[in-house]
Short mmCIF file of C-alpha atoms and ligand atoms in Angstrom, two decimals:
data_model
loop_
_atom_site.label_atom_id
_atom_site.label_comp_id
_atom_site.label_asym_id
_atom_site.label_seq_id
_atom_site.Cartn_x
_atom_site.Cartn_y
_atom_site.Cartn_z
CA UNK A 719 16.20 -18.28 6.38
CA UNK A 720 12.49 -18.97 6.70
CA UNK A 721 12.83 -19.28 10.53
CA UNK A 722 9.84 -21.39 11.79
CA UNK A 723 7.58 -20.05 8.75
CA UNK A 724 7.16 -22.56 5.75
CA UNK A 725 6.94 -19.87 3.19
CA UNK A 726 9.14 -16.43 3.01
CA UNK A 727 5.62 -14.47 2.08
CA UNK A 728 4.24 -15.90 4.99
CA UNK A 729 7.48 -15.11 7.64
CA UNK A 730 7.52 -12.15 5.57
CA UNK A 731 3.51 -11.10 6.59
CA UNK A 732 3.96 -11.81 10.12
CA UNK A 733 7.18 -9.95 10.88
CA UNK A 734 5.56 -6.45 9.80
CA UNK A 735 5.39 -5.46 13.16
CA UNK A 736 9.41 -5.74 12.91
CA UNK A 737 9.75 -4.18 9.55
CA UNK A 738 7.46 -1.05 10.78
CA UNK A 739 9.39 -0.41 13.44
CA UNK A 740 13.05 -0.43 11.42
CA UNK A 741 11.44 1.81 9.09
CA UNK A 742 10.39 4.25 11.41
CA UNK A 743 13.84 3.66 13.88
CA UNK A 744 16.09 7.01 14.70
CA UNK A 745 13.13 9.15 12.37
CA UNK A 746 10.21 10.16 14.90
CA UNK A 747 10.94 12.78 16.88
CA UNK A 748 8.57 12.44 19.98
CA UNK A 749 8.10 14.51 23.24
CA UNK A 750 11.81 16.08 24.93
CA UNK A 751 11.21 19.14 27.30
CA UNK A 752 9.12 20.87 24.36
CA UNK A 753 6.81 18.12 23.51
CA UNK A 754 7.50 18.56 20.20
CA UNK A 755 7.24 16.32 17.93
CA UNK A 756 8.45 15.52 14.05
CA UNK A 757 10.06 13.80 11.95
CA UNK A 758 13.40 13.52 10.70
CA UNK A 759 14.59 12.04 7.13
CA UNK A 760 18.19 12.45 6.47
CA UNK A 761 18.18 11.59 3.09
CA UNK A 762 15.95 14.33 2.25
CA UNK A 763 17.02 17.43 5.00
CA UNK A 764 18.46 18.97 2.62
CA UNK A 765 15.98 19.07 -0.12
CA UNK A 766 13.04 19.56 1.76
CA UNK A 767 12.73 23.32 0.64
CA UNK A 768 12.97 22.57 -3.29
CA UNK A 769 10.40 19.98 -3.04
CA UNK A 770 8.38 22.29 -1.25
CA UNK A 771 8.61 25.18 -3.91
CA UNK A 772 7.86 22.22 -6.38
CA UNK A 773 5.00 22.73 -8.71
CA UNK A 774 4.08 19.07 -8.25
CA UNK A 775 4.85 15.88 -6.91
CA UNK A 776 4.89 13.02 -9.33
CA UNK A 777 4.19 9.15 -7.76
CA UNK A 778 6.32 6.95 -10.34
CA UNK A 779 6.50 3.02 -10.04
CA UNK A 780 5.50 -0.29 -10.83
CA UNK A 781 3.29 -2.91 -9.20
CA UNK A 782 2.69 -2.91 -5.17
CA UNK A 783 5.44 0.03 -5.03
CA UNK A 784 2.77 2.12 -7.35
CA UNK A 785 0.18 1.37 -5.12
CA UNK A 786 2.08 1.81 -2.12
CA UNK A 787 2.34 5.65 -3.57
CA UNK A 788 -1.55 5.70 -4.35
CA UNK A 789 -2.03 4.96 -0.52
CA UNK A 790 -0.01 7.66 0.75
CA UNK A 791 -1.23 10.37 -2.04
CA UNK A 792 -4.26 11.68 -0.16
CA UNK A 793 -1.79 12.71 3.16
CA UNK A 794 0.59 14.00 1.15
CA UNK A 795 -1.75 16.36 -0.76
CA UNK A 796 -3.66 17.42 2.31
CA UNK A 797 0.04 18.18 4.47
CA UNK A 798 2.56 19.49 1.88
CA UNK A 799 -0.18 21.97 -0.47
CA UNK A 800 1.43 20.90 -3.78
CA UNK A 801 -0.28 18.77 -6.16
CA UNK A 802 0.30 15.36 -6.19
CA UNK A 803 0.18 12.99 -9.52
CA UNK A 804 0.27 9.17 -10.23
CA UNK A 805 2.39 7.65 -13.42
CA UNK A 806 2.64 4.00 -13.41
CA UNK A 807 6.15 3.83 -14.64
CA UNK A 808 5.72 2.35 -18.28
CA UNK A 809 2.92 4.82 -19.21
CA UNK A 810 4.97 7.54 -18.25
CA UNK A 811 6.99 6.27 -21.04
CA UNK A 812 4.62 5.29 -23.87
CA UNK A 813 3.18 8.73 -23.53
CA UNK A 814 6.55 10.28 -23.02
CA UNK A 815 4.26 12.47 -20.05
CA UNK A 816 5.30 16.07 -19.52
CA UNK A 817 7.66 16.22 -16.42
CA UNK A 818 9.15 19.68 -16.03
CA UNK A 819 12.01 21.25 -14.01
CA UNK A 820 10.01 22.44 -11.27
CA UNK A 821 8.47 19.03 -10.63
CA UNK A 822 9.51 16.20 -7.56
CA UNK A 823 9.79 13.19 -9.19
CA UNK A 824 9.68 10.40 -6.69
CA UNK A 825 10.53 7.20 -7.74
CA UNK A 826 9.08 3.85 -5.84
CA UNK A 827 10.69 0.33 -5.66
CA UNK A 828 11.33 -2.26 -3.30
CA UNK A 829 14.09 -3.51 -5.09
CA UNK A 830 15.37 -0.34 -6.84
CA UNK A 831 16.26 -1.82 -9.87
CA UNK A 832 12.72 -2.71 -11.76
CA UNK A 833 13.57 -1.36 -15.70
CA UNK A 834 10.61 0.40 -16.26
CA UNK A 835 10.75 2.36 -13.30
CA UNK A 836 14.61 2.89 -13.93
CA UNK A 837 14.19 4.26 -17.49
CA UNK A 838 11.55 7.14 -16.13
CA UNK A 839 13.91 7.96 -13.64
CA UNK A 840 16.36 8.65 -16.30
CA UNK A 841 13.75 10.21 -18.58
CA UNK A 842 12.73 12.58 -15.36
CA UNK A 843 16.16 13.07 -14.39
CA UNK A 844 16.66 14.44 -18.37
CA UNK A 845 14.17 16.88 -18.04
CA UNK A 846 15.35 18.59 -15.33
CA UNK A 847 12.89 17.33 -12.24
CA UNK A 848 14.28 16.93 -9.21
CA UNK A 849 14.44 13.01 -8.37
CA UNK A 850 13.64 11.41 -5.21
CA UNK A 851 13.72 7.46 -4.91
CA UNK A 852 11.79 5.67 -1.83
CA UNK A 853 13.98 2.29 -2.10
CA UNK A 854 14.72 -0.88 0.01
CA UNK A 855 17.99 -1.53 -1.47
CA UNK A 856 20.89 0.27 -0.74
CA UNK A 857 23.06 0.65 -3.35
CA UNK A 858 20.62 -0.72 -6.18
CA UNK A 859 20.71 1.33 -9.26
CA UNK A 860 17.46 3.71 -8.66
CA UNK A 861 18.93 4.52 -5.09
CA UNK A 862 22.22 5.41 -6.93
CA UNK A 863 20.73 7.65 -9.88
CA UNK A 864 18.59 9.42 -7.51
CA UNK A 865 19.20 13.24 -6.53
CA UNK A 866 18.43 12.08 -2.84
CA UNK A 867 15.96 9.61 -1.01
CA UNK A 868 15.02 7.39 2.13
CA UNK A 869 15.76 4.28 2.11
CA UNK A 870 12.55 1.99 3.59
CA UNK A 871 14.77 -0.15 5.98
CA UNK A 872 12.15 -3.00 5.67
CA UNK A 873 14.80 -5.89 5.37
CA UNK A 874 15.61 -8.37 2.91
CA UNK A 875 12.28 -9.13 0.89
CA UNK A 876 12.48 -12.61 -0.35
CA UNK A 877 8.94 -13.52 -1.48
CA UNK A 878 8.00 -12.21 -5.12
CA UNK A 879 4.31 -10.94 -3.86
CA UNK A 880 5.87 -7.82 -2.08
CA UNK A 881 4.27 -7.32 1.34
CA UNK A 882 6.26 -5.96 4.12
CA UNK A 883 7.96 -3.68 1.79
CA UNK A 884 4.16 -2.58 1.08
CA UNK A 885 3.54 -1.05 4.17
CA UNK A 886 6.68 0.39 5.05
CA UNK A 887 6.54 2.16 1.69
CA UNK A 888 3.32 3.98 3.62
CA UNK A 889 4.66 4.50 6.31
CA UNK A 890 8.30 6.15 4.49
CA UNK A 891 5.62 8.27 2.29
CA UNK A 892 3.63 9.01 5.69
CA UNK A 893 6.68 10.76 7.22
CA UNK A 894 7.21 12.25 3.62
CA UNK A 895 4.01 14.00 3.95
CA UNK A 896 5.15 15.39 7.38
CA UNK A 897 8.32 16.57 6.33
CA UNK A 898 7.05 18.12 3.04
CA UNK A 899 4.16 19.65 5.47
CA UNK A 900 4.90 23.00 7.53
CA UNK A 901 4.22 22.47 11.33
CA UNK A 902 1.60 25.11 11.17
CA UNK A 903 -0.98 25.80 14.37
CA UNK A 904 -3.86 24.76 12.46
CA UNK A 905 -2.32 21.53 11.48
CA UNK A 906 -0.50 20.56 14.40
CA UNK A 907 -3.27 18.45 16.31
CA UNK A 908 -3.21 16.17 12.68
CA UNK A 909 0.39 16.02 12.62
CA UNK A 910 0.63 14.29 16.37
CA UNK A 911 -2.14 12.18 15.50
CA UNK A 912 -0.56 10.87 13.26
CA UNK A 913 3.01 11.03 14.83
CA UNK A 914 1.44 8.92 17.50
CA UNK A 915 -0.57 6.51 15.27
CA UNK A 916 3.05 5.54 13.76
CA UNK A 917 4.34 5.41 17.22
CA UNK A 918 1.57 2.64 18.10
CA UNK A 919 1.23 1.19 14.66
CA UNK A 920 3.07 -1.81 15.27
CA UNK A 921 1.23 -2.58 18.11
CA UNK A 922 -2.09 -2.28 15.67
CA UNK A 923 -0.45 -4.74 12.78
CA UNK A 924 0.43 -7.64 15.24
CA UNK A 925 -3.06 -7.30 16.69
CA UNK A 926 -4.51 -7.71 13.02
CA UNK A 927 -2.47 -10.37 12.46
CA UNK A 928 -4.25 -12.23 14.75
CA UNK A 929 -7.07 -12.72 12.20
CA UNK A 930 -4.58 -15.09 10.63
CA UNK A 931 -6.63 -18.19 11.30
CA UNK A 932 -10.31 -16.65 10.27
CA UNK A 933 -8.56 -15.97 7.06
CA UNK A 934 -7.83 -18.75 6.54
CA UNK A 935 -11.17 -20.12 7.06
CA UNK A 936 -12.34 -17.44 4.01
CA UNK A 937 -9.73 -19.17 1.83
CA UNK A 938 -11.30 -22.14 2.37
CA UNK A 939 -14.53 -21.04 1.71
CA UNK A 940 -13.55 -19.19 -1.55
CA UNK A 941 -10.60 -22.15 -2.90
CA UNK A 942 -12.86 -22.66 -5.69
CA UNK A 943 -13.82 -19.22 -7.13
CA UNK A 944 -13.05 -17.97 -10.54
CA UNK A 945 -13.02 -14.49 -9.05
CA UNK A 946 -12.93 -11.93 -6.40
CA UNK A 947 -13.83 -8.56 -6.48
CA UNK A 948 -12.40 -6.08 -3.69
CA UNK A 949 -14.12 -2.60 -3.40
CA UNK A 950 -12.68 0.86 -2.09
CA UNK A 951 -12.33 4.29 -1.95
CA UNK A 952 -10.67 7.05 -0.32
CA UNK A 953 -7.28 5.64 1.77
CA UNK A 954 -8.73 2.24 0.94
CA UNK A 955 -8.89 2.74 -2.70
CA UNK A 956 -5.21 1.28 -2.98
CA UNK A 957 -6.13 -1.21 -0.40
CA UNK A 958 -8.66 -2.75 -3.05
CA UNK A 959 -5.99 -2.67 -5.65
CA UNK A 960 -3.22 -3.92 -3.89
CA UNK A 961 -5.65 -6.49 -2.45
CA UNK A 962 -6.57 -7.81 -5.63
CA UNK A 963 -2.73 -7.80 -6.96
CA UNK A 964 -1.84 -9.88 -4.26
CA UNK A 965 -4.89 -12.26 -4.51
CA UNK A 966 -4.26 -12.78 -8.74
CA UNK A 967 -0.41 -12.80 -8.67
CA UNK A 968 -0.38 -15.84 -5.94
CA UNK A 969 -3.33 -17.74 -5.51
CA UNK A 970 -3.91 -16.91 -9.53
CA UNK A 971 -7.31 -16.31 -8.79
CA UNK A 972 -8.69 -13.35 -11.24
CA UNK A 973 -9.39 -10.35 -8.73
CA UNK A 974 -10.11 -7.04 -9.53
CA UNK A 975 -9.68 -3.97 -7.19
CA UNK A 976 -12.34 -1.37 -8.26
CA UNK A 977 -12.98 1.89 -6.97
CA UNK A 978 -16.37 1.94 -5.00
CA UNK A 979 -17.47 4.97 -6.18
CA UNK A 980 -17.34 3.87 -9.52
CA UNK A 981 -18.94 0.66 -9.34
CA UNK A 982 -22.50 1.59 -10.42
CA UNK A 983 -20.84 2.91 -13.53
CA UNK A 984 -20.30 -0.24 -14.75
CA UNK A 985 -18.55 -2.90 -12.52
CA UNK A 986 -22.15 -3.56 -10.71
CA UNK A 987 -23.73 -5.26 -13.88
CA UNK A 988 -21.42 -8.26 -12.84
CA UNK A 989 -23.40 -9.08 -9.46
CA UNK A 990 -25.79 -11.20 -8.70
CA UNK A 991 -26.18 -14.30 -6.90
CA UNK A 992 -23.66 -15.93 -8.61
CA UNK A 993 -20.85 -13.46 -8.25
CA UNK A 994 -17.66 -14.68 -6.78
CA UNK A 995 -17.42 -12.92 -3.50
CA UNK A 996 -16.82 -9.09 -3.03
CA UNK A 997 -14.74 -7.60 -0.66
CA UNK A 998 -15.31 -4.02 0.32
CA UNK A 999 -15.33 -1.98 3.64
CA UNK A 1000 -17.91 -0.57 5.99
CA UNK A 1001 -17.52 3.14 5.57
CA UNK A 1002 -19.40 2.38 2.03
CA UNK A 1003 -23.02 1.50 3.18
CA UNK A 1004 -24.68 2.56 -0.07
CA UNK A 1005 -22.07 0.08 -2.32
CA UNK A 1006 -22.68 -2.20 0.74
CA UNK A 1007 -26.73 -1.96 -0.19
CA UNK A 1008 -26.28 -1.82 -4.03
CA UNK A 1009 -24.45 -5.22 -3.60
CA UNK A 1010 -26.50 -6.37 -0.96
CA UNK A 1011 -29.99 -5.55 -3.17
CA UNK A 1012 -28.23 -7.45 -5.93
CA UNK A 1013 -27.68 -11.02 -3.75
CA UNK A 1014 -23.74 -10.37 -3.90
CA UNK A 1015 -22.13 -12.20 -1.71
CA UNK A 1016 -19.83 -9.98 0.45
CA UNK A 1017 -17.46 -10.00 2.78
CA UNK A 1018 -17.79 -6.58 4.58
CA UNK A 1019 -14.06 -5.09 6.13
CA UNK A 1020 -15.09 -2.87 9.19
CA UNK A 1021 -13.55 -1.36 12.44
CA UNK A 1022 -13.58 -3.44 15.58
CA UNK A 1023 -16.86 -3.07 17.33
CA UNK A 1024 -18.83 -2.37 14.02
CA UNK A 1025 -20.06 -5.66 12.94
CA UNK A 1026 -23.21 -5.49 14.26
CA UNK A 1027 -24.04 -2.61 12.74
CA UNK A 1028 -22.94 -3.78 9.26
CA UNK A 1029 -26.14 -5.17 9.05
CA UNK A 1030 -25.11 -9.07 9.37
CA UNK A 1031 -27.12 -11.48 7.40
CA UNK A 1032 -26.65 -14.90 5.78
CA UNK A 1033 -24.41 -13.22 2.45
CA UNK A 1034 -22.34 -11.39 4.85
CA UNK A 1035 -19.00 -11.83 5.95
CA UNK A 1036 -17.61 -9.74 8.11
CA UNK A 1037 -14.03 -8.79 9.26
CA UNK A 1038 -13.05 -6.30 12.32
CA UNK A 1039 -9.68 -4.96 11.87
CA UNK A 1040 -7.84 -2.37 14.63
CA UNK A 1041 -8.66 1.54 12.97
CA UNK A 1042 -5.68 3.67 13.28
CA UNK A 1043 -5.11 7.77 12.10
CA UNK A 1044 -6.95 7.12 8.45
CA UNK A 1045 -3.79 7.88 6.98
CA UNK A 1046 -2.29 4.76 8.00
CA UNK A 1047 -5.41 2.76 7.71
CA UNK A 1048 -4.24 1.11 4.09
CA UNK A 1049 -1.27 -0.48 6.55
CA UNK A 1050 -3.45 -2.05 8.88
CA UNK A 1051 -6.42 -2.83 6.22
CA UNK A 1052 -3.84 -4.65 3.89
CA UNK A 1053 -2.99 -7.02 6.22
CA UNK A 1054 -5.90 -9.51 6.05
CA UNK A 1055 -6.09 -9.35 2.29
CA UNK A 1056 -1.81 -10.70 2.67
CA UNK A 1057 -3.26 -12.87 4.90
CA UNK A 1058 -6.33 -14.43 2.26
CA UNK A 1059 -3.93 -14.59 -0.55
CA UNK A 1060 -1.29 -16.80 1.56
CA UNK A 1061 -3.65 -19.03 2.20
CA UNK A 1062 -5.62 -19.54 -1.13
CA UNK A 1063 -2.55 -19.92 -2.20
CA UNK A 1064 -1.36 -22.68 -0.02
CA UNK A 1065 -4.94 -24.28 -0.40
CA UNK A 1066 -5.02 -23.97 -4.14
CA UNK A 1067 -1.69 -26.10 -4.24
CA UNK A 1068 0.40 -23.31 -5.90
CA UNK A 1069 3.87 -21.82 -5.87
CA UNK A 1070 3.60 -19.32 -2.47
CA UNK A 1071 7.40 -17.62 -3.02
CA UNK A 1072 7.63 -18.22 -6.67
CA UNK A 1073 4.23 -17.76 -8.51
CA UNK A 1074 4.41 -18.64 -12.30
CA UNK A 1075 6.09 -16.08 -14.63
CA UNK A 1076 6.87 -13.80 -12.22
CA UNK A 1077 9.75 -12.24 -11.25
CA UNK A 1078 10.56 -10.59 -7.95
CA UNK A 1079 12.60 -7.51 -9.73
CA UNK A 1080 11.77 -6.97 -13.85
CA UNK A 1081 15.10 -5.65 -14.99
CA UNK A 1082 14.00 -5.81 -18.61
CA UNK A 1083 11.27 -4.03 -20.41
C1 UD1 B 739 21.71 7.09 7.24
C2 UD1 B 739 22.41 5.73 7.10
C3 UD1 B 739 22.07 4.87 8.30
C4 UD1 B 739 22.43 5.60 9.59
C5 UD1 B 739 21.80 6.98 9.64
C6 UD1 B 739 22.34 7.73 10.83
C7 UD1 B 739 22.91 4.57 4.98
C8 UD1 B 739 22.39 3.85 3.79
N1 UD1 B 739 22.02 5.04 5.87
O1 UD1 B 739 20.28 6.85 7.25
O2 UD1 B 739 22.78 3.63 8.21
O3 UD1 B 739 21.99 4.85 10.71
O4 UD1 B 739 22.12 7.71 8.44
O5 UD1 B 739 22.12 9.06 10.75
O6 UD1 B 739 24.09 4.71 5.13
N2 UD1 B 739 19.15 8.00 -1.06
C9 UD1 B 739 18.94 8.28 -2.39
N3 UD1 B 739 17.99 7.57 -3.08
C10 UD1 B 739 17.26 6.59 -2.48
C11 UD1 B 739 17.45 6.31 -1.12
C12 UD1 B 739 18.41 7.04 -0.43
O7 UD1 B 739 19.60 9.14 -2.99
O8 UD1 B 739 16.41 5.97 -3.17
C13 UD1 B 739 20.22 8.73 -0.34
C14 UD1 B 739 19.70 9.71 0.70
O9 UD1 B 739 19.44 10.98 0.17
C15 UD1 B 739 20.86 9.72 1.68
C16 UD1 B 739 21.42 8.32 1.60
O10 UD1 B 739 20.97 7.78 0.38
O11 UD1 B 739 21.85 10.62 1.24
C17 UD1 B 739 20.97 7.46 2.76
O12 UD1 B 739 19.55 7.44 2.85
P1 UD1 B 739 18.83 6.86 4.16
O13 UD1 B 739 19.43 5.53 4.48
O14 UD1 B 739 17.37 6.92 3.98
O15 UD1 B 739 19.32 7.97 5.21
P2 UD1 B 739 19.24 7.98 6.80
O16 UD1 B 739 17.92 7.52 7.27
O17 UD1 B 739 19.74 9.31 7.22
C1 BG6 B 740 7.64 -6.98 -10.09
C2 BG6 B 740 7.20 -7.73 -8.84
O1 BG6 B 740 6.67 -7.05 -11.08
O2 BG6 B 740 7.93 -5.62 -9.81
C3 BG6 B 740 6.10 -6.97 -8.08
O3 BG6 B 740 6.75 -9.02 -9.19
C4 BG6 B 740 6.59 -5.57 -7.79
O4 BG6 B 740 5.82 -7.64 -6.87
C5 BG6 B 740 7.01 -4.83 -9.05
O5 BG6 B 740 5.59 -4.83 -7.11
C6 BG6 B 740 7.74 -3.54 -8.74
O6 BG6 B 740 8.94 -3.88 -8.07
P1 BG6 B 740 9.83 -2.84 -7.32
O7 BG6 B 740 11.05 -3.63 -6.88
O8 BG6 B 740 10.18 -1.76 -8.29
O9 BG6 B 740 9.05 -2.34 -6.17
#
């Protein structure tokens, strides 16, 4: 039931607020007589010490769910101390990686049953790791052959370009990192900050979706482009990536998320006047000026209140979204680019729920 959306990725985008808030329902502890606060996974109480004594933490999955994982490394390696690694699902199969008894393998997939992700959990589950799946189906197949879990609770997800499922795969892998993570002294001020940036977050996601209609307005300005380039690093690294996913497997537009720091090792031969627009975010002023210095034309992502001193001239496009903890930053930051692929979509006369050879869960390999 679409409701009063015309598309299910659209109803889909807008009721994130919604989805946030199931995700995060019965698991933050806040405040009581103590002021305590944490956070409470059932799935995983019980497992929370192995997967502390781990030697690593291995990110395995597929698609959005992969980068879903990429977004949430960083918190997870600065709160639980163990190394954390990234396998795209199929790779970790080609190569037939080294995944050892001592590792946490968690598995990531909206639907649970994607085949590629499925046969490494088997793989990992062979050589001895213990297996963890962050799922929004319960009962689907990785949820089943998983040692234990959390299920994302982000509802139904009908539209092939995952999006709510997106960001409450952060937010799951957000409360991850706090229940991996000791409640030491030193860390406590960062673990309510964050506690209380989850707390608020939905608040912060229905104000950015208020930039649906200036998005819009971008997709009309950029209907016509062969190509889009979307810049980060750091907690928006995955943010470009996931950006860029969304913008070529809807709007089929070729996109490309790149790393920023990388870009002057290759990636910024391509600009010049005639580039299709970039799309990269304030905190990198010297990729900002490298593009800039090179007639790019951007379109600069910054924190409310910044505009004006992301140096606005006539190349510049600029887009003020709510900042939040930085942790959950890729949640909020996501949201526009959800937004810019709808509509190019929509403009460009293509199929929104149902893009061309694309399948919403790959059950073969
Ligand atoms: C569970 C109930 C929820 C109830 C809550 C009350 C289910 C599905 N969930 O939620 O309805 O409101 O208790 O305390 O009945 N699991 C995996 N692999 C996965 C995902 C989950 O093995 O990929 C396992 C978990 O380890 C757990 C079970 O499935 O044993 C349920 O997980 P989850 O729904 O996340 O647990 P709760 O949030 O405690
Ligand atoms: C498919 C979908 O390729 O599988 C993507 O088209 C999705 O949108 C990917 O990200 C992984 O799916 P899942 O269900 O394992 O998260």
């Amino acid at each position: 039931n679409k409701g009063n959306y015309e598309h299910y990725m659209q109803k889909e985008i807008h009721e994130q607020p919604e989805s946030v808030t199931t995700t995060m329902r019965g698991r933050l502890i806040r405040g009581g007589s103590c002021k305590a606060k944490s956070v409470l996974l059932g799935g995983l109480k019980d497992h929370l010490k192995t997967i502390r004594r781990s030697r690593r933490i291995v990110f395995v999955g597929c698609g959005t769910s992969y980068n879903a994982a990429l977004a949430s490394r960083p918190i997870l390696e600065e709160l639980s101390d163990v190394p954390v690694t990234m396998e795209v699902a199929s790779d970790l199969l080609d190569r037939q990686g080294p995944i050892y008894r001592e590792d946490t393998a968690v598995f990531v997939s909206q639907s649970g049953e994607t085949a590629d992700t499925l046969n490494a959990l088997e793989y990992a589950s062979e050589n001895g790791a213990l297996c963890v799946g962050i799922t929004n189906t319960v009962g689907s197949a990785i949820a089943r052959h998983t040692h234990c879990g959390v299920h994302i609770n982000a509802g139904a997800e009908i539209g092939v370009a995952s999006t709510k499922a997106y960001t409450s795969q952060i937010v799951v892998m957000a409360m991850l990192a706090l229940a991996i993570g000791g409640d030491t002294i030193s860390n406590r001020a960062r673990r309510e900050a964050i506690i209380d940036g989850l707390c608020d977050l939905p608040n912060k996601v229905r104000e950015v979706l208020k930039l649906d209609a200036e998005m819009k307005e971008l997709a009309k300005l950029l209907i016509a482009e062969q190509s889009l380039l979307v810049f980060g690093r750091g907690y928006n690294y995955a943010t470009a990536l996931e950006g860029a996913l969304k913008v070529k497997e809807v709007a089929l537009m070729h996109s490309e998320g790149i790393l920023a720091g990388e870009m002057k090792h290759g990636p910024l031969a391509l600009v010049d006047e005639n580039l299709p627009y970039c799309f990269t975010y304030s905190k990198q002023q010297s990729v900002i000026q490298q593009l800039h210095a090179r007639k790019g034309r951007l379109i600069v992502m910054c924190s409310k209140g910044d505009a004006a001193s992301v140096c606005p001239g006539d190349s510049y496009r600029v887009i003020e979204v709510p900042i939040v903890e930085d942790c959950l930053q890729p949640v909020i930051n996501i949201v526009p680019l959800q937004l810019l692929a709808y509509h190019l979509t929509v403009l460009r006369g293509y199929n929104v729920d149902q893009p061309r050879n694309l399948a919403k869960s790959v059950t073969t390999q």
